[in-house]
XYZ file of C-alpha atoms in Angstrom:
415
model
C 0.023 0.004 -0.012
C 2.792 2.395 0.880
C 4.635 1.876 -2.427
C 1.377 2.713 -4.194
C 0.994 5.901 -2.191
C 4.558 6.947 -2.918
C 4.060 6.383 -6.622
C 0.511 7.778 -6.761
C 1.293 10.900 -8.849
C 3.107 8.805 -11.436
C 0.573 5.996 -11.434
C -2.340 8.346 -11.950
C -0.626 9.694 -15.054
C -0.161 6.133 -16.288
C -3.599 4.717 -15.475
C -4.676 4.383 -19.118
C -1.993 1.822 -19.864
C -2.943 -1.802 -19.633
C 0.451 -3.255 -18.711
C 0.666 -3.098 -14.919
C 4.273 -4.007 -14.336
C 6.185 -1.290 -16.226
C 9.569 -0.179 -14.863
C 9.196 3.512 -15.747
C 12.043 5.101 -13.812
C 15.298 4.602 -11.950
C 14.509 2.079 -9.124
C 11.109 1.245 -10.567
C 7.484 2.483 -10.235
C 7.837 3.664 -6.650
C 11.437 4.847 -6.907
C 12.738 2.563 -4.145
C 13.668 -0.730 -5.784
C 10.379 -2.577 -5.370
C 9.082 -4.485 -8.389
C 5.351 -5.025 -8.865
C 6.217 -8.524 -10.087
C 6.006 -11.405 -7.655
C 8.434 -13.698 -9.471
C 11.446 -13.588 -11.755
C 14.127 -16.102 -12.882
C 16.216 -17.523 -10.129
C 18.845 -19.174 -12.343
C 20.373 -18.149 -15.647
C 23.675 -17.978 -17.576
C 25.000 -16.388 -20.792
C 22.885 -18.928 -22.709
C 20.188 -20.229 -20.390
C 16.959 -18.188 -20.058
C 18.308 -15.414 -22.260
C 15.392 -14.002 -24.258
C 17.738 -11.692 -26.174
C 20.802 -9.531 -25.911
C 21.339 -6.356 -27.859
C 24.846 -4.957 -28.511
C 25.588 -1.455 -27.214
C 27.779 1.135 -28.989
C 29.907 1.843 -25.894
C 30.239 1.308 -22.146
C 27.771 2.852 -19.679
C 26.365 2.742 -16.173
C 22.711 3.795 -16.599
C 19.845 1.420 -15.933
C 17.139 0.759 -18.576
C 13.467 1.670 -18.103
C 10.615 -0.330 -19.603
C 7.154 0.631 -20.809
C 4.880 -1.656 -22.757
C 6.827 -2.991 -25.756
C 9.659 -0.422 -25.398
C 12.946 -0.439 -23.469
C 14.758 2.881 -23.160
C 18.411 3.462 -22.328
C 20.757 6.462 -22.183
C 24.136 6.036 -23.757
C 27.201 8.029 -24.756
C 27.960 6.694 -28.189
C 31.634 7.622 -27.813
C 33.809 7.719 -24.733
C 34.429 11.473 -25.058
C 30.740 12.281 -24.555
C 30.429 14.189 -27.800
C 27.461 12.012 -28.957
C 24.905 11.541 -26.161
C 21.929 9.380 -27.001
C 18.645 7.922 -25.957
C 18.103 4.418 -27.410
C 14.810 2.564 -27.782
C 14.668 -1.224 -28.131
C 11.734 -3.484 -28.883
C 11.000 -5.408 -25.751
C 10.050 -8.712 -27.406
C 13.293 -9.272 -29.335
C 15.781 -6.479 -28.477
C 15.667 -4.846 -31.929
C 16.892 -1.262 -31.914
C 13.888 0.832 -32.961
C 15.520 4.263 -32.750
C 18.550 6.102 -31.534
C 18.435 9.890 -31.058
C 21.675 11.733 -30.408
C 22.562 15.064 -28.858
C 25.960 16.439 -29.861
C 28.025 18.113 -27.131
C 31.441 19.652 -27.615
C 31.709 21.510 -24.301
C 33.938 20.680 -21.345
C 32.500 18.223 -18.830
C 34.886 16.247 -16.626
C 34.061 12.790 -15.307
C 35.726 9.730 -13.828
C 36.835 6.726 -15.864
C 34.365 4.569 -13.909
C 31.470 6.937 -14.632
C 30.899 7.192 -18.389
C 28.774 10.033 -19.691
C 24.995 9.590 -19.617
C 24.906 7.640 -16.329
C 21.416 8.901 -15.484
C 18.506 6.639 -16.271
C 15.599 7.999 -18.338
C 12.005 8.223 -17.073
C 8.756 7.649 -18.929
C 5.023 8.012 -18.388
C 3.981 6.025 -21.468
C 3.586 9.110 -23.618
C 7.072 10.590 -23.438
C 10.544 9.617 -22.308
C 12.751 12.229 -20.611
C 16.493 11.895 -20.146
C 19.232 13.861 -18.450
C 22.346 14.076 -20.641
C 24.434 15.954 -18.072
C 25.698 19.304 -19.369
C 23.929 18.596 -22.650
C 20.655 19.169 -20.783
C 17.265 17.517 -20.456
C 15.712 16.089 -23.600
C 12.210 14.672 -24.213
C 10.959 12.401 -27.010
C 7.703 10.662 -27.728
C 7.782 6.892 -27.794
C 8.516 6.886 -31.518
C 11.598 9.078 -31.106
C 10.140 12.444 -32.125
C 11.803 15.233 -30.154
C 9.214 17.182 -28.099
C 11.481 19.611 -26.194
C 14.874 20.334 -24.716
C 15.838 22.204 -21.555
C 19.307 23.661 -21.102
C 20.603 23.171 -17.560
C 24.016 24.715 -18.209
C 27.375 23.131 -17.393
C 27.447 20.494 -14.665
C 31.067 20.299 -13.594
C 32.599 17.832 -11.144
C 35.727 15.742 -11.482
C 33.622 12.555 -11.089
C 30.797 13.618 -13.372
C 27.049 13.372 -12.612
C 24.478 10.579 -12.411
C 21.196 11.717 -10.812
C 18.124 10.594 -12.800
C 14.994 12.641 -13.510
C 11.752 11.690 -11.739
C 8.115 12.468 -12.596
C 5.555 13.977 -10.266
C 2.172 14.897 -11.697
C 2.862 17.326 -14.565
C 6.470 17.867 -13.450
C 9.813 16.348 -14.261
C 12.335 17.010 -11.518
C 16.124 16.650 -11.599
C 18.942 17.171 -9.125
C 21.510 19.116 -11.156
C 24.773 18.485 -9.361
C 27.239 17.993 -7.894
C 29.645 20.880 -8.404
C 30.208 24.508 -7.454
C 26.883 25.201 -9.161
C 24.097 22.824 -8.146
C 20.330 23.040 -7.877
C 17.051 21.087 -7.801
C 14.965 21.790 -10.916
C 11.360 21.078 -11.927
C 10.082 21.578 -15.490
C 6.698 21.004 -17.089
C 6.904 17.525 -18.548
C 4.797 18.472 -21.570
C 6.617 21.660 -22.619
C 10.007 21.554 -20.789
C 9.403 25.049 -19.340
C 10.902 25.724 -15.911
C 8.326 25.625 -13.104
C 10.627 26.062 -10.126
C 14.315 25.940 -9.175
C 15.942 25.566 -5.752
C 19.630 26.473 -5.470
C 21.927 24.608 -3.074
C 25.369 25.839 -1.925
C 28.031 24.240 -4.182
C 31.384 22.835 -3.359
C 34.849 22.419 -4.850
C 35.759 19.263 -6.654
C 39.529 19.351 -6.574
C 42.039 16.547 -6.312
C 42.588 16.907 -2.579
C 40.344 14.685 -0.453
C 39.436 17.666 1.758
C 37.689 19.160 -1.282
C 35.586 16.104 -2.190
C 31.965 17.079 -1.900
C 28.764 16.201 -3.673
C 25.568 14.184 -4.068
C 24.803 11.884 -6.965
C 21.500 10.715 -5.488
C 18.112 10.600 -7.213
C 15.247 12.108 -5.167
C 12.397 10.030 -3.714
C 8.797 11.302 -3.491
C 7.075 10.136 -0.300
C 3.486 10.488 0.844
C 3.421 11.884 4.404
C 0.016 12.340 5.956
C -1.960 14.690 3.704
C 0.948 15.866 1.544
C 3.908 14.709 -0.561
C 7.570 15.318 0.204
C 10.479 15.159 -2.227
C 13.417 13.725 -0.273
C 16.994 14.555 -1.413
C 20.329 14.020 0.343
C 22.816 16.839 -0.213
C 26.309 17.119 1.326
C 25.977 16.745 5.142
C 22.156 17.031 5.198
C 19.009 15.192 4.247
C 16.313 17.591 2.952
C 12.638 17.477 2.052
C 10.929 19.777 -0.401
C 7.404 20.446 -1.575
C 7.495 18.732 -4.974
C 4.937 21.196 -6.387
C 6.781 24.384 -5.504
C 10.378 23.527 -4.500
C 9.895 25.045 -1.053
C 12.227 23.490 1.509
C 10.198 21.764 4.269
C 12.802 20.309 6.607
C 16.438 19.325 6.937
C 18.283 16.813 9.077
C 22.015 16.989 9.782
C 24.438 14.132 10.192
C 25.419 13.001 6.707
C 28.848 13.049 5.173
C 30.200 15.297 2.383
C 29.743 12.615 -0.330
C 26.475 10.864 -1.172
C 25.860 8.227 -3.888
C 22.886 6.165 -2.695
C 19.265 7.135 -3.186
C 17.127 7.458 -0.002
C 14.564 4.835 0.967
C 11.604 4.855 3.403
C 9.526 2.509 5.522
C 5.763 2.121 5.273
C 5.243 4.585 8.105
C 7.546 7.357 6.797
C 10.962 6.635 8.317
C 13.542 7.783 5.761
C 16.974 6.145 5.719
C 19.952 7.919 4.112
C 23.397 6.397 3.802
C 26.468 8.516 2.924
C 29.272 7.269 0.722
C 33.027 7.223 1.194
C 32.810 5.807 4.724
C 30.358 8.511 5.768
C 27.536 8.344 8.299
C 24.084 6.843 7.915
C 20.908 8.018 9.593
C 17.168 7.552 9.836
C 14.691 10.390 10.267
C 10.933 10.512 10.591
C 9.480 12.527 7.689
C 6.863 15.192 8.119
C 8.701 17.787 10.224
C 9.423 21.434 9.620
C 12.695 23.322 9.782
C 15.793 21.693 11.304
C 14.576 18.348 12.615
C 17.958 16.914 13.642
C 17.136 16.890 17.360
C 13.446 16.160 17.097
C 13.020 13.589 14.283
C 16.340 11.775 13.851
C 15.904 8.223 15.064
C 19.410 6.766 14.713
C 22.862 7.821 13.494
C 25.760 5.567 12.530
C 29.143 7.257 12.498
C 31.800 4.597 13.081
C 33.140 1.722 11.070
C 31.235 2.729 7.956
C 32.181 1.089 4.620
C 32.037 2.647 1.150
C 28.528 2.582 -0.351
C 27.592 3.213 -3.994
C 24.433 1.221 -4.682
C 21.162 2.064 -2.923
C 19.470 -0.177 -0.312
C 15.934 -1.553 -0.335
C 13.534 -1.765 2.580
C 11.249 -4.805 2.873
C 8.920 -4.708 5.824
C 10.878 -3.730 8.900
C 14.302 -4.503 7.434
C 16.784 -2.651 5.242
C 19.140 -4.554 2.964
C 22.308 -3.139 1.397
C 25.336 -4.456 -0.504
C 28.343 -2.290 0.259
C 30.825 -1.588 -2.497
C 33.311 -4.176 -1.209
C 31.376 -7.435 -1.033
C 29.664 -7.106 2.361
C 25.884 -7.343 2.450
C 24.035 -6.204 5.575
C 20.583 -6.324 7.023
C 19.498 -3.674 9.496
C 16.358 -2.915 11.412
C 15.218 0.144 9.475
C 13.704 1.973 12.435
C 16.511 1.321 14.853
C 19.615 0.857 12.776
C 20.412 -2.392 14.636
C 22.450 -4.879 12.619
C 20.616 -8.147 12.001
C 23.183 -9.906 9.838
C 26.331 -9.274 7.831
C 27.516 -11.627 5.065
C 30.006 -11.625 2.174
C 28.748 -11.553 -1.386
C 32.037 -11.699 -3.337
C 32.862 -8.920 -5.810
C 32.895 -5.155 -6.003
C 29.414 -3.722 -6.576
C 27.859 -0.422 -7.590
C 24.447 -1.935 -8.191
C 21.332 -1.041 -6.161
C 19.218 -3.827 -4.738
C 15.891 -4.774 -6.311
C 13.091 -6.673 -4.588
C 11.015 -9.201 -6.566
C 8.570 -11.068 -4.354
C 10.534 -12.597 -1.489
C 13.915 -12.265 -3.298
C 16.528 -9.558 -3.650
C 18.649 -9.169 -6.774
C 21.939 -7.303 -7.056
C 24.898 -7.476 -9.502
C 28.589 -6.947 -9.064
C 31.024 -5.425 -11.502
C 32.107 -8.843 -12.805
C 28.529 -9.365 -14.026
C 27.581 -11.852 -11.270
C 24.040 -11.448 -9.975
C 23.501 -12.486 -6.407
C 19.990 -13.551 -5.444
C 19.305 -13.621 -1.723
C 16.169 -14.031 0.428
C 14.458 -10.883 1.589
C 14.563 -12.164 5.128
C 16.062 -11.291 8.496
C 17.726 -14.701 8.244
C 20.464 -14.664 5.606
C 20.038 -17.109 2.734
C 21.867 -16.953 -0.589
C 19.651 -18.497 -3.245
C 21.745 -18.254 -6.433
C 24.660 -16.630 -8.186
C 24.305 -16.105 -11.950
C 27.093 -14.825 -14.175
C 26.977 -12.935 -17.493
C 30.744 -12.517 -17.637
C 30.544 -8.862 -18.637
C 31.261 -5.727 -16.660
C 28.107 -4.377 -14.977
C 27.851 -1.110 -13.001
C 24.107 -0.606 -13.536
C 21.151 -1.953 -11.606
C 18.486 -4.456 -12.722
C 15.100 -3.422 -14.176
C 12.164 -5.778 -13.797
C 9.048 -6.047 -15.965
C 6.506 -8.874 -16.182
C 8.925 -11.416 -14.773
C 11.817 -10.462 -17.067
C 15.099 -9.006 -15.844
C 16.843 -6.279 -17.907
C 20.588 -5.987 -17.259
C 22.820 -3.421 -18.904
C 26.468 -4.434 -19.185
C 29.343 -2.534 -20.794
C 28.752 -4.605 -23.964
C 25.100 -5.579 -24.203
C 21.599 -5.034 -22.947
C 20.344 -8.411 -21.729
C 16.784 -9.604 -21.257
C 16.594 -12.624 -18.906
C 13.325 -14.513 -18.564
C 11.297 -17.665 -19.024
C 12.865 -19.756 -16.312
C 13.134 -20.440 -12.613
């Protein structure tokens, strides 16, 4: 019920579409890694249960989104980021239906592990909207006709950018950062016109570790009582905004200067945010006003924190996360108490996805770990594609869509 409430603005816009299990955005229909599907393949290989694989023009980290018979993906066609594209594949067989490119010859730094166009697109079944970094926001209809563009200006950080756009009612919102210039933006999804903009203090992005600062997170919209809140972690703070106006509602201190994971929330509105680069983690009860650090913060972890890149998922009362260096953990979401800690070999940037009573997460070697969504650890399967994977899994009607550095894979039809 809570996932439905969180996703209500998006689902209302999509109500006319018959297919119920679309994966329309980064982290799925509710933005928190929960699939509407109750089942998906447990075992597969490079040949078993592969519906199709489609070759990609270059490496990339973004996750595909799925609507009806279309699969959309962002992609830099070349490693220099001079040709930034949105690709559309036919879902049944992986055929490339269209590829629309945006040329960009400006300066935009990034890290070797973060190729250009790392943000996932978003769709409502009528249009697909993608962030192409400094090349701006672009919108197409499902047949590839360009509907609008919105110039966001240069987004400059030594490690690049990755935050994905989200939809809320008639708005498309994007965290434009990190860097010395960073802001939260909302545009009309039909016209691309700016509706509101909230500026956040920027930070340097030099080579010294003391200058490392930034958030690569994608916001989460949460229903709190009689209103919605757009939750966004920024350096050292977790903030909530009115998604209709951009007005800041509350902030909670206690995060680190670097943030990669997207926030998640429990059914009763407890938001968990987990810093990167060995930074703190915290939980805060949503719905406050002003600085809620002393009044609404429920727990705060500050010691012995690993590096985190991929986002967690909350199932019931428990939060599950795979840290970058092979350690999976289960915490009580409302207390922060550790329930279990186990090794899942391999370095991972992937965010967890829940399908029924299972959790799926890939590592960079292309191995997908499947574990039970349970306070008792149980590893169910490990499946290898043998290709570098830094993206997360998309799920639609029992099929798994996995983007590697070489191919877009569709896994299905088996247990």
